Amino acid sequence: TREIVLDGETVGWIFVRYNMALIVCKLRTQIGIAMPAGVLALLIALLAATQLQKALTGPILQLQTTATRIATEHDYSARATKYSNDELGSLTDAFNQMLERIGDHEAELERARDNLEQLVEQRTSSLKKVNTKLESQIEKTTAARESLREQSEVLSNVLTNIPHYVFWMNRDTVYQGCNQSFADAVGLER
């Protein structure tokens, strides 16, 4: 109850009576409607967030899977799948272009390695042939030197033991040597 005063005089009373059961009933009705609507909105938001997460992380996870496969298997022919034409699609294109270049470089290195192996084999074969020829020449030279030494020894024995006088000069007629018979005849010591 409340008193109503006008110019200092009480002019009346106000008594407000209200049934709280009606308010509680309305509140329950509104909560009963709002709760399921809120739960439904939360489920819709969760579903939308899940789908959005898949749309955002799916290409990134696929890119990561491809990168891991390449790193472990060294298979530069693998490519990432492009799902959209946005930033993730651009990232996928750049990743695939990078793989293309790496694959080209790998192939080029493989060709160079093969060429190098062939060149090494050719050079080794050539060196073996030259080495075989040199060994043969060394054997021939050693045999010729031994033969010359033996012939020189025979010639020296013949010159030493021949009973005739033998001497030799160079082109300028300078005496270079003689046998023992000539040395004894002219009184030279050898």
Short mmCIF file of C-alpha atoms in Angstrom, two decimals:
data_model
loop_
_atom_site.label_atom_id
_atom_site.label_comp_id
_atom_site.label_asym_id
_atom_site.label_seq_id
_atom_site.Cartn_x
_atom_site.Cartn_y
_atom_site.Cartn_z
CA THR A 1 0.00 0.00 0.00
CA ARG A 2 1.10 3.50 -0.76
CA GLU A 3 -0.23 6.85 0.16
CA ILE A 4 -0.93 9.45 -2.53
CA VAL A 5 -0.20 13.02 -1.36
CA LEU A 6 -1.14 16.20 -3.21
CA ASP A 7 -0.26 19.64 -1.84
CA GLY A 8 0.55 18.11 1.50
CA GLU A 9 -2.81 16.35 1.83
CA THR A 10 -3.42 12.64 1.49
CA VAL A 11 -5.79 12.23 -1.38
CA GLY A 12 -5.80 8.43 -1.54
CA TRP A 13 -4.15 5.14 -1.29
CA ILE A 14 -2.85 2.79 -3.91
CA PHE A 15 -2.82 -0.84 -3.32
CA VAL A 16 -1.22 -3.03 -6.00
CA ARG A 17 -1.72 -6.68 -5.83
CA TYR A 18 -0.31 -8.96 -8.37
CA ASN A 19 -0.27 -12.71 -8.67
CA MET A 20 3.37 -13.92 -8.92
CA ALA A 21 2.24 -17.28 -10.17
CA LEU A 22 1.36 -15.68 -13.49
CA ILE A 23 4.84 -14.11 -13.72
CA VAL A 24 6.51 -17.38 -12.80
CA CYS A 25 4.39 -19.20 -15.36
CA LYS A 26 5.28 -16.69 -18.08
CA LEU A 27 8.94 -16.85 -17.05
CA ARG A 28 8.86 -20.62 -17.25
CA THR A 29 7.25 -20.47 -20.66
CA GLN A 30 9.85 -18.03 -21.94
CA ILE A 31 12.70 -20.08 -20.48
CA GLY A 32 11.12 -23.18 -21.95
CA ILE A 33 11.19 -21.53 -25.37
CA ALA A 34 14.55 -19.74 -25.00
CA MET A 35 16.48 -22.76 -23.66
CA PRO A 36 15.80 -25.09 -26.59
CA ALA A 37 16.28 -22.18 -29.00
CA GLY A 38 19.62 -21.40 -27.32
CA VAL A 39 20.68 -25.04 -27.39
CA LEU A 40 19.60 -25.27 -31.03
CA ALA A 41 21.51 -22.08 -31.86
CA LEU A 42 24.55 -23.47 -30.01
CA LEU A 43 24.34 -26.75 -31.95
CA ILE A 44 23.98 -24.88 -35.24
CA ALA A 45 26.97 -22.69 -34.33
CA LEU A 46 28.99 -25.79 -33.34
CA LEU A 47 28.09 -27.53 -36.60
CA ALA A 48 28.96 -24.41 -38.60
CA ALA A 49 32.25 -24.03 -36.71
CA THR A 50 33.11 -27.69 -37.35
CA GLN A 51 32.39 -27.32 -41.05
CA LEU A 52 34.35 -24.07 -41.19
CA GLN A 53 37.23 -25.70 -39.32
CA LYS A 54 37.25 -28.59 -41.81
CA ALA A 55 37.17 -26.12 -44.69
CA LEU A 56 40.10 -24.19 -43.20
CA THR A 57 42.24 -26.94 -41.69
CA GLY A 58 41.50 -29.69 -44.23
CA PRO A 59 43.67 -28.18 -46.99
CA ILE A 60 46.39 -27.32 -44.47
CA LEU A 61 46.39 -30.86 -43.05
CA GLN A 62 46.46 -32.29 -46.57
CA LEU A 63 49.39 -29.98 -47.40
CA GLN A 64 51.17 -31.13 -44.23
CA THR A 65 50.54 -34.80 -45.13
CA THR A 66 51.98 -34.25 -48.61
CA ALA A 67 55.03 -32.43 -47.20
CA THR A 68 55.65 -35.22 -44.67
CA ARG A 69 55.36 -37.86 -47.40
CA ILE A 70 57.85 -35.98 -49.56
CA ALA A 71 60.25 -35.56 -46.65
CA THR A 72 60.18 -39.24 -45.70
CA GLU A 73 59.95 -40.88 -49.14
CA HIS A 74 61.82 -38.23 -51.20
CA ASP A 75 59.06 -38.51 -53.81
CA TYR A 76 59.02 -35.11 -55.49
CA SER A 77 56.35 -36.20 -57.94
CA ALA A 78 53.68 -35.96 -55.20
CA ARG A 79 51.35 -32.97 -55.40
CA ALA A 80 48.96 -31.33 -52.93
CA THR A 81 45.28 -31.14 -53.88
CA LYS A 82 43.88 -27.64 -54.37
CA TYR A 83 40.46 -27.24 -52.73
CA SER A 84 39.70 -23.57 -53.37
CA ASN A 85 40.84 -20.42 -55.14
CA ASP A 86 41.51 -18.44 -51.96
CA GLU A 87 44.73 -17.93 -49.98
CA LEU A 88 44.97 -21.65 -49.20
CA GLY A 89 44.57 -22.42 -52.90
CA SER A 90 47.38 -19.96 -53.68
CA LEU A 91 49.53 -21.60 -50.99
CA THR A 92 48.83 -25.03 -52.53
CA ASP A 93 49.72 -23.73 -56.02
CA ALA A 94 52.99 -22.25 -54.71
CA PHE A 95 53.80 -25.50 -52.88
CA ASN A 96 53.17 -27.55 -56.03
CA GLN A 97 55.26 -25.17 -58.15
CA MET A 98 58.08 -25.48 -55.62
CA LEU A 99 57.82 -29.28 -55.84
CA GLU A 100 57.90 -29.05 -59.64
CA ARG A 101 61.14 -27.06 -59.50
CA ILE A 102 62.67 -29.40 -56.93
CA GLY A 103 61.67 -32.38 -59.07
CA ASP A 104 63.25 -30.76 -62.14
CA HIS A 105 66.46 -30.08 -60.18
CA GLU A 106 66.49 -33.65 -58.85
CA ALA A 107 66.11 -35.01 -62.39
CA GLU A 108 68.86 -32.70 -63.62
CA LEU A 109 71.14 -33.83 -60.79
CA GLU A 110 70.37 -37.46 -61.60
CA ARG A 111 71.26 -36.89 -65.27
CA ALA A 112 74.47 -35.11 -64.26
CA ARG A 113 75.33 -37.95 -61.86
CA ASP A 114 74.72 -40.53 -64.62
CA ASN A 115 76.83 -38.49 -67.08
CA LEU A 116 79.56 -38.18 -64.48
CA GLU A 117 79.52 -41.93 -63.85
CA GLN A 118 79.78 -42.58 -67.59
CA LEU A 119 82.61 -40.06 -67.89
CA VAL A 120 84.43 -41.65 -64.95
CA GLU A 121 84.00 -45.09 -66.55
CA GLN A 122 85.32 -43.77 -69.88
CA ARG A 123 88.28 -42.04 -68.25
CA THR A 124 89.04 -45.10 -66.13
CA SER A 125 88.93 -47.30 -69.22
CA SER A 126 91.19 -44.87 -71.10
CA LEU A 127 93.60 -44.70 -68.18
CA LYS A 128 93.68 -48.50 -67.94
CA LYS A 129 94.50 -48.73 -71.66
CA VAL A 130 97.23 -46.09 -71.36
CA ASN A 131 98.55 -47.79 -68.22
CA THR A 132 98.63 -51.15 -70.03
CA LYS A 133 100.50 -49.55 -72.96
CA LEU A 134 102.94 -47.87 -70.57
CA GLU A 135 103.55 -51.14 -68.72
CA SER A 136 104.15 -52.84 -72.07
CA GLN A 137 106.56 -50.06 -73.13
CA ILE A 138 108.36 -50.28 -69.78
CA GLU A 139 108.73 -54.03 -70.21
CA LYS A 140 110.01 -53.55 -73.78
CA THR A 141 112.38 -50.78 -72.69
CA THR A 142 113.67 -52.87 -69.78
CA ALA A 143 114.16 -55.84 -72.10
CA ALA A 144 115.91 -53.64 -74.70
CA ARG A 145 118.13 -52.09 -72.02
CA GLU A 146 119.05 -55.56 -70.74
CA SER A 147 119.73 -56.72 -74.29
CA LEU A 148 121.91 -53.64 -74.93
CA ARG A 149 123.79 -54.23 -71.69
CA GLU A 150 124.41 -57.85 -72.65
CA GLN A 151 125.50 -56.83 -76.19
CA SER A 152 127.72 -54.11 -74.74
CA GLU A 153 129.28 -56.64 -72.42
CA VAL A 154 129.88 -59.06 -75.30
CA LEU A 155 131.31 -56.25 -77.46
CA SER A 156 133.49 -55.10 -74.60
CA ASN A 157 134.80 -58.65 -74.10
CA VAL A 158 135.43 -58.99 -77.84
CA LEU A 159 137.26 -55.65 -78.00
CA THR A 160 139.27 -56.44 -74.93
CA ASN A 161 140.31 -59.90 -76.06
CA ILE A 162 140.79 -59.30 -79.80
CA PRO A 163 144.47 -59.52 -80.70
CA HIS A 164 144.25 -56.61 -83.16
CA TYR A 165 144.69 -52.96 -82.37
CA VAL A 166 141.32 -51.18 -82.05
CA PHE A 167 140.65 -47.54 -81.15
CA TRP A 168 137.76 -45.16 -81.75
CA MET A 169 137.30 -41.42 -82.24
CA ASN A 170 134.40 -39.01 -82.39
CA ARG A 171 133.49 -36.97 -85.47
CA ASP A 172 135.98 -34.31 -84.53
CA THR A 173 138.73 -36.96 -84.63
CA VAL A 174 139.26 -36.89 -80.91
CA TYR A 175 140.26 -40.28 -79.53
CA GLN A 176 137.58 -41.71 -77.31
CA GLY A 177 139.00 -45.10 -76.38
CA CYS A 178 140.90 -48.22 -77.40
CA ASN A 179 141.25 -51.90 -76.65
CA GLN A 180 143.89 -53.41 -74.39
CA SER A 181 146.07 -54.60 -77.33
CA PHE A 182 146.34 -51.03 -78.71
CA ALA A 183 146.92 -49.58 -75.23
CA ASP A 184 149.74 -52.07 -74.58
CA ALA A 185 151.29 -51.38 -78.03
CA VAL A 186 151.44 -47.61 -77.51
CA GLY A 187 152.22 -47.74 -73.78
CA LEU A 188 148.90 -46.43 -72.35
CA GLU A 189 147.50 -47.41 -69.02
CA ARG A 190 143.89 -48.28 -68.95
#
